[in-house]
XYZ file of C-alpha atoms in Angstrom:
466
model
C 21.207 6.201 -5.107
C 23.344 3.170 -5.850
C 23.292 1.730 -9.355
C 24.792 -1.664 -8.519
C 24.366 -4.338 -5.892
C 25.783 -3.244 -2.574
C 27.951 -5.941 -1.028
C 27.581 -9.718 -0.826
C 24.379 -11.659 -0.337
C 24.172 -13.963 2.656
C 21.924 -16.624 1.133
C 24.670 -19.186 0.537
C 25.679 -19.089 4.184
C 22.243 -19.821 5.637
C 21.465 -23.179 7.301
C 19.700 -25.631 4.984
C 16.667 -25.957 7.267
C 14.861 -22.856 8.435
C 11.849 -22.266 10.633
C 8.965 -20.235 9.264
C 10.923 -17.096 10.117
C 14.636 -16.911 10.829
C 16.255 -13.851 12.277
C 19.551 -12.494 10.973
C 21.083 -10.088 13.434
C 23.626 -8.128 11.437
C 26.665 -7.305 13.509
C 28.948 -4.334 12.861
C 31.123 -4.809 9.748
C 34.029 -6.255 11.764
C 31.948 -9.256 12.870
C 30.144 -11.845 10.739
C 26.320 -11.963 10.742
C 24.772 -14.225 13.337
C 21.651 -16.310 12.643
C 19.140 -16.950 15.395
C 15.620 -18.286 15.498
C 12.851 -16.313 17.194
C 11.842 -19.131 19.514
C 12.960 -22.600 20.558
C 13.005 -25.112 17.675
C 11.942 -22.229 15.407
C 8.211 -22.528 16.203
C 6.050 -19.563 17.124
C 4.228 -20.292 20.356
C 2.299 -17.066 20.473
C -1.271 -17.112 19.173
C -1.574 -13.956 17.099
C -5.362 -13.761 16.921
C -5.557 -11.809 20.188
C -7.582 -14.407 22.134
C -7.871 -12.149 25.190
C -10.064 -9.190 24.157
C -9.333 -7.397 27.451
C -5.795 -6.755 26.144
C -5.968 -4.113 23.415
C -4.687 -5.075 20.005
C -1.516 -3.333 18.852
C -2.013 -0.340 16.597
C -0.235 -0.354 13.232
C 0.128 2.045 10.343
C 0.899 0.543 6.940
C 2.162 2.442 3.919
C 1.251 0.409 0.843
C -0.331 0.358 -2.573
C -3.551 -1.354 -3.501
C -2.357 -4.635 -5.014
C 0.636 -6.383 -3.461
C -0.252 -5.854 0.193
C -3.849 -6.981 -0.348
C -2.639 -10.583 -0.252
C -1.809 -10.365 3.459
C -4.703 -8.190 4.629
C -6.882 -11.169 5.579
C -4.147 -12.561 7.850
C -3.406 -9.135 9.276
C -7.063 -8.810 10.324
C -6.650 -11.965 12.418
C -3.792 -10.326 14.300
C -5.139 -6.808 14.717
C -7.946 -4.711 13.283
C -6.396 -1.527 14.701
C -4.621 -0.777 11.445
C -4.386 2.475 9.524
C -3.919 1.697 5.836
C -2.297 4.708 4.151
C -2.673 4.689 0.378
C -1.708 7.025 -2.473
C -4.385 8.611 -4.664
C -2.309 9.186 -7.783
C -2.982 5.979 -9.739
C -3.896 6.762 -13.335
C -4.257 3.324 -14.914
C -7.179 1.094 -15.885
C -10.757 2.132 -15.155
C -9.480 4.635 -12.580
C -7.866 6.578 -15.424
C -11.162 6.775 -17.277
C -12.988 8.137 -14.232
C -10.281 10.737 -13.627
C -10.203 11.676 -17.322
C -13.941 12.342 -17.539
C -14.907 13.353 -13.998
C -11.600 14.522 -12.529
C -10.780 14.074 -8.863
C -8.276 11.823 -7.089
C -7.803 8.175 -8.033
C -9.745 5.870 -5.706
C -8.865 2.443 -7.136
C -6.348 1.518 -4.432
C -8.673 2.742 -1.693
C -11.598 0.772 -3.079
C -9.412 -2.321 -3.364
C -8.311 -2.125 0.288
C -11.839 -1.398 1.527
C -13.070 -4.544 -0.206
C -10.336 -6.633 1.437
C -11.330 -5.294 4.840
C -15.066 -5.727 4.301
C -17.232 -8.131 6.258
C -17.701 -11.654 4.889
C -19.569 -13.250 7.785
C -23.079 -13.230 6.271
C -24.626 -14.032 2.919
C -25.611 -10.394 2.443
C -22.122 -9.150 3.303
C -20.709 -11.453 0.623
C -23.336 -10.274 -1.859
C -22.403 -6.630 -1.253
C -18.712 -7.475 -1.546
C -19.274 -9.354 -4.831
C -21.271 -6.437 -6.235
C -18.736 -3.756 -5.340
C -15.860 -5.995 -6.378
C -17.330 -6.810 -9.790
C -15.613 -5.758 -13.009
C -17.356 -5.263 -16.314
C -16.271 -7.128 -19.467
C -13.322 -5.966 -21.547
C -15.438 -5.535 -24.666
C -16.791 -1.927 -24.546
C -20.260 -2.784 -25.877
C -20.719 -5.715 -23.523
C -19.423 -3.618 -20.636
C -21.880 -0.814 -21.339
C -24.777 -3.236 -21.668
C -23.974 -4.955 -18.362
C -23.503 -1.594 -16.639
C -27.024 -0.520 -17.615
C -28.389 -3.797 -16.233
C -26.628 -3.137 -12.924
C -27.567 0.515 -12.596
C -31.192 -0.304 -13.414
C -31.221 -2.901 -10.624
C -31.902 -5.944 -12.805
C -28.515 -7.677 -12.641
C -28.138 -10.986 -10.776
C -25.481 -9.363 -8.565
C -28.273 -7.613 -6.667
C -29.554 -10.976 -5.469
C -29.034 -11.268 -1.724
C -28.687 -7.497 -1.232
C -31.492 -6.242 1.018
C -33.582 -3.203 0.128
C -31.754 -0.656 2.376
C -28.363 -1.653 0.971
C -29.718 -1.870 -2.563
C -31.245 1.596 -2.457
C -28.146 3.143 -0.902
C -25.665 1.602 -3.343
C -27.846 2.052 -6.393
C -28.483 5.733 -5.588
C -24.793 6.540 -5.925
C -24.401 4.376 -9.022
C -27.278 6.300 -10.607
C -25.673 9.568 -9.522
C -22.407 8.455 -11.123
C -24.282 7.657 -14.341
C -25.918 11.091 -14.310
C -22.512 12.740 -13.932
C -21.305 10.816 -16.969
C -24.333 11.943 -18.992
C -23.787 15.553 -17.936
C -20.415 15.383 -19.642
C -21.764 14.257 -22.988
C -18.796 15.804 -24.777
C -16.610 13.107 -23.179
C -17.406 9.559 -24.284
C -16.983 7.361 -21.205
C -15.641 3.841 -21.775
C -16.971 1.222 -19.308
C -14.502 -1.460 -20.444
C -13.162 -3.425 -17.452
C -14.846 -0.889 -15.188
C -15.025 -1.495 -11.436
C -18.486 -1.144 -9.888
C -16.807 -0.231 -6.605
C -14.866 2.554 -8.311
C -18.071 3.891 -9.873
C -19.815 3.823 -6.475
C -16.837 5.587 -4.887
C -16.738 8.243 -7.593
C -20.485 8.883 -7.315
C -20.235 9.293 -3.541
C -17.179 11.540 -3.736
C -18.783 13.881 -6.249
C -22.104 13.939 -4.367
C -20.492 14.792 -1.023
C -17.655 16.796 -2.577
C -15.453 14.945 -0.103
C -13.141 11.953 -0.469
C -13.282 11.336 3.287
C -17.083 11.194 3.217
C -16.979 8.729 0.318
C -14.587 6.476 2.245
C -16.813 6.704 5.323
C -19.849 5.666 3.278
C -18.018 2.815 1.553
C -16.659 1.622 4.901
C -20.131 1.511 6.415
C -21.709 -0.160 3.417
C -18.913 -2.764 3.426
C -19.094 -3.093 7.232
C -15.386 -2.503 7.809
C -14.386 -2.670 11.513
C -14.548 0.918 12.837
C -11.010 0.702 14.202
C -9.666 -0.175 10.734
C -8.919 3.029 8.853
C -8.385 3.403 5.131
C -6.664 6.751 4.712
C -5.755 8.587 1.524
C -2.349 10.102 2.163
C -3.725 13.289 0.623
C -7.355 14.136 1.355
C -8.444 16.076 -1.690
C -11.190 16.434 -4.220
C -8.717 17.394 -6.926
C -6.811 15.355 -9.454
C -3.259 14.418 -8.447
C -0.466 13.617 -10.877
C 2.671 11.744 -9.889
C 5.932 12.476 -11.625
C 9.394 11.003 -11.358
C 12.873 12.276 -12.088
C 15.458 9.807 -13.369
C 19.173 10.075 -12.690
C 19.781 11.022 -16.341
C 17.424 13.997 -15.968
C 14.421 12.424 -17.708
C 11.017 13.411 -16.304
C 8.154 10.896 -16.554
C 4.611 12.094 -15.940
C 1.942 9.764 -14.575
C 2.110 6.818 -12.184
C 1.191 4.288 -14.820
C 3.862 5.568 -17.206
C 6.442 5.125 -14.457
C 5.502 1.615 -13.381
C 3.480 -0.151 -16.091
C 3.238 1.906 -19.288
C 0.552 0.833 -21.737
C -0.441 1.947 -25.208
C -3.913 2.965 -24.045
C -5.590 3.965 -20.793
C -8.021 1.038 -20.804
C -5.468 -1.622 -21.642
C -5.178 -4.331 -19.000
C -2.139 -3.710 -16.808
C 0.220 -6.652 -16.423
C 2.218 -6.212 -13.255
C 4.795 -8.928 -13.791
C 8.432 -7.931 -13.523
C 9.124 -8.486 -17.227
C 5.948 -6.933 -18.629
C 7.386 -3.457 -19.284
C 10.553 -2.168 -20.963
C 13.395 -1.066 -18.709
C 13.667 2.558 -17.689
C 16.427 4.504 -19.465
C 17.938 5.324 -16.076
C 17.236 4.544 -12.417
C 14.674 6.598 -10.529
C 16.075 9.475 -8.500
C 12.832 10.572 -6.828
C 9.072 10.872 -7.211
C 7.120 14.080 -6.728
C 3.725 15.613 -7.419
C 3.131 17.876 -10.374
C 0.290 20.002 -11.686
C -2.276 18.220 -13.824
C -0.868 19.766 -17.000
C 2.760 19.854 -15.896
C 5.590 18.265 -17.847
C 8.794 19.270 -16.049
C 10.261 20.194 -12.665
C 8.894 23.731 -12.933
C 5.430 22.251 -12.447
C 6.175 20.521 -9.141
C 3.452 21.054 -6.522
C 3.367 20.345 -2.796
C -0.005 19.000 -1.630
C -0.701 18.816 2.093
C -0.698 15.476 3.842
C -3.923 14.140 5.342
C -3.838 15.317 8.969
C -5.356 12.034 10.147
C -2.283 10.225 8.813
C -0.044 12.439 10.952
C -2.257 11.858 13.976
C -2.087 8.099 13.548
C 1.695 8.155 13.021
C 2.109 9.827 16.401
C 0.240 7.085 18.249
C 0.707 3.681 16.591
C 2.844 0.893 18.032
C 4.384 -0.114 14.696
C 5.013 1.551 11.337
C 5.180 -0.752 8.303
C 6.447 -0.039 4.805
C 4.451 -2.706 2.989
C 5.284 -4.772 -0.034
C 4.481 -3.161 -3.360
C 5.954 -0.909 -6.023
C 8.636 1.067 -4.222
C 8.470 4.357 -6.085
C 4.807 4.453 -7.136
C 3.065 2.767 -4.183
C 5.231 3.496 -1.130
C 7.246 6.654 -1.830
C 4.270 8.858 -2.900
C 3.092 8.665 0.716
C 6.533 9.422 2.158
C 7.593 12.562 0.279
C 4.979 14.822 1.873
C 5.888 17.437 4.472
C 5.446 16.127 8.016
C 5.767 12.402 7.351
C 9.541 12.148 7.764
C 9.528 14.469 10.768
C 7.115 12.320 12.763
C 8.502 8.898 11.788
C 12.035 9.907 12.737
C 10.824 11.154 16.121
C 9.157 7.853 17.056
C 10.961 5.121 18.988
C 8.524 2.408 17.916
C 9.091 -0.601 15.658
C 9.599 0.439 12.018
C 9.467 -2.490 9.611
C 10.297 -2.725 5.922
C 8.732 -5.709 4.158
C 11.101 -6.375 1.286
C 9.623 -7.338 -2.074
C 10.261 -10.867 -3.323
C 10.834 -9.824 -6.944
C 12.266 -6.909 -8.850
C 10.168 -4.789 -11.156
C 10.700 -1.985 -13.655
C 11.229 0.497 -10.816
C 13.816 -1.494 -8.858
C 15.851 -3.401 -11.432
C 19.315 -4.040 -9.986
C 18.333 -3.008 -6.459
C 19.584 -4.716 -3.312
C 17.892 -4.461 0.091
C 20.033 -1.495 1.092
C 18.920 0.309 -2.096
C 15.316 0.010 -0.912
C 16.353 1.491 2.422
C 18.193 4.326 0.663
C 15.180 5.130 -1.537
C 12.828 5.246 1.461
C 15.282 7.366 3.440
C 15.738 9.792 0.554
C 11.960 10.087 0.120
C 11.342 10.763 3.819
C 14.252 13.211 3.929
C 13.011 14.787 0.687
C 16.680 14.739 -0.252
C 16.319 15.813 -3.867
C 13.436 18.241 -3.442
C 13.488 21.902 -2.505
C 16.439 22.674 -0.189
C 14.206 24.290 2.437
C 12.192 21.102 2.843
C 15.089 18.666 3.264
C 15.855 16.581 6.347
C 19.142 14.970 7.386
C 17.923 11.889 9.248
C 19.709 8.538 9.106
C 18.207 5.372 7.582
C 17.961 3.852 11.077
C 15.724 6.758 12.104
C 13.148 5.431 9.656
C 13.705 1.654 9.547
C 14.967 -0.674 12.266
C 13.867 -4.109 11.016
C 13.615 -5.895 7.653
C 11.318 -8.812 6.862
C 12.681 -10.726 3.863
C 10.943 -13.489 1.868
C 13.004 -16.659 1.590
C 14.404 -17.267 -1.913
C 13.470 -13.770 -3.034
C 15.175 -12.047 -5.971
C 16.367 -9.026 -3.996
C 19.947 -9.382 -2.762
C 20.107 -8.838 1.010
C 23.445 -7.114 1.586
C 23.754 -7.448 5.356
C 27.025 -5.522 5.641
C 25.619 -2.522 3.789
C 22.461 -2.637 5.900
C 24.649 -2.658 9.015
C 26.503 0.385 7.667
C 23.095 2.060 7.436
C 22.464 1.227 11.100
C 20.034 -1.634 10.418
C 21.039 -4.883 12.111
C 17.777 -6.821 12.448
C 16.818 -8.864 9.370
C 14.270 -11.673 9.598
C 13.803 -14.242 6.836
C 10.191 -15.367 6.404
C 8.714 -18.313 4.526
C 7.649 -17.567 0.975
C 5.437 -19.079 -1.703
C 5.645 -18.972 -5.474
C 2.989 -16.968 -7.277
C 2.811 -17.936 -10.979
C 2.029 -14.329 -11.979
C 4.520 -12.301 -9.966
C 7.101 -14.770 -8.612
C 8.247 -15.100 -4.996
C 5.965 -13.550 -2.376
C 5.662 -13.779 1.388
C 3.626 -16.627 2.812
C 0.863 -14.505 4.423
C 0.538 -16.578 7.615
C 4.288 -16.665 8.215
C 4.611 -12.957 7.486
C 1.989 -11.907 10.005
C 3.285 -14.353 12.612
C 6.735 -12.826 12.248
C 5.317 -9.311 12.472
C 3.311 -10.313 15.545
C 6.406 -11.716 17.250
C 8.366 -8.544 16.497
C 5.659 -6.303 17.915
C 5.242 -8.551 20.957
C 8.946 -8.443 21.737
C 9.167 -4.698 21.135
C 6.196 -3.897 23.380
C 7.501 -6.163 26.160
C 10.881 -4.473 25.914
C 9.260 -1.058 26.237
C 7.324 -2.196 29.307
C 10.507 -3.559 30.892
C 12.338 -0.316 30.161
C 9.504 1.625 31.765
C 9.649 -0.579 34.871
C 13.422 -0.120 35.088
C 13.128 3.669 34.951
C 10.639 3.651 37.817
C 12.772 1.567 40.149
């Protein structure tokens, strides 16, 4: 891991006027980088909404967390619904932490968040269901508890527009969740800022004793396209705890303590880059640990969801989405089998670079992100018997970079890693988090990359048959 910026940034050398996405093809170190635009005059001529349904949509797999990538999900649906969204289940902040504390089990907050983004919005009832499952209770504990009872009893205005079959299905699992809370009377459950969708998810998971069954139910209730998959990277009914090892030897237990530490489990999490104190040292790696573990002796090795491996073998494009590098992306990469399959694929492998730094990546350049992902997939700092020796270019072949982002893009260092294709994409300014990708431009750029890659593969296939 590199503790300082690696090499020069190329921003000052870019032309003053850019198209919505400009491609930087990094040459070997002896030659300067060369800027090209993806199409004439810099305009994308390809419609990315798949207007011809007889041509199958490309299949993608996206590693991401539940917050940052949500902003582009709506645009991604317009391009392709054949997307496998792989999400960690180790979040231990907010209302998710309270559910895990009292009822145990994996964290479902990120999964619920992505399911809501993928849910149908085409009818009044679909919107009513989405509003109900997306609702959060007040911060004040007494007000939250009072509103919760109104919802679970079926008297809340949020039920308006929800037909009887949907109402009875959703309410049954909310009631079951409430009963589970009452059965654990020794634990006082706090409903403050609670997510109705999380409560529904937890009720379904406990009833079926299956996280996969709960996701299936939520997907059907939310009317998610059947070809859109929301996959926990670990399919389990047990609690999972994420740990991290810093370069100075410090061990931090809990995802929230790594990324956004708070003084209490129900405190609102502020995810801005300056909302948490700096780490005492940079992160070396993340790993899973037993629920009561506090050091490296308590490291555990959960099995990856087999459906994730199946999808990895067959998709046309693998995407490392925007989000917290070490607590949203890397927890899905350190599992046995993930690195082996990704390195064996010859498909497009895209890293979407964050627009801002956070507590986890302070001082990082683009090549540092690549190094962290490579180390995670190679399990470089884990048990010796589990390590791989693959190159960064075996895992990533293209970077999408937001214009005017905070992360230094060190083209020469990326080229030394074997990554020569860097595309700059239009960005927008979010008042809460800073520079982020413009969703339309991002998905257009991704669509163009996939289109070119698939055409190239077809041409190669034709050439081999001649």
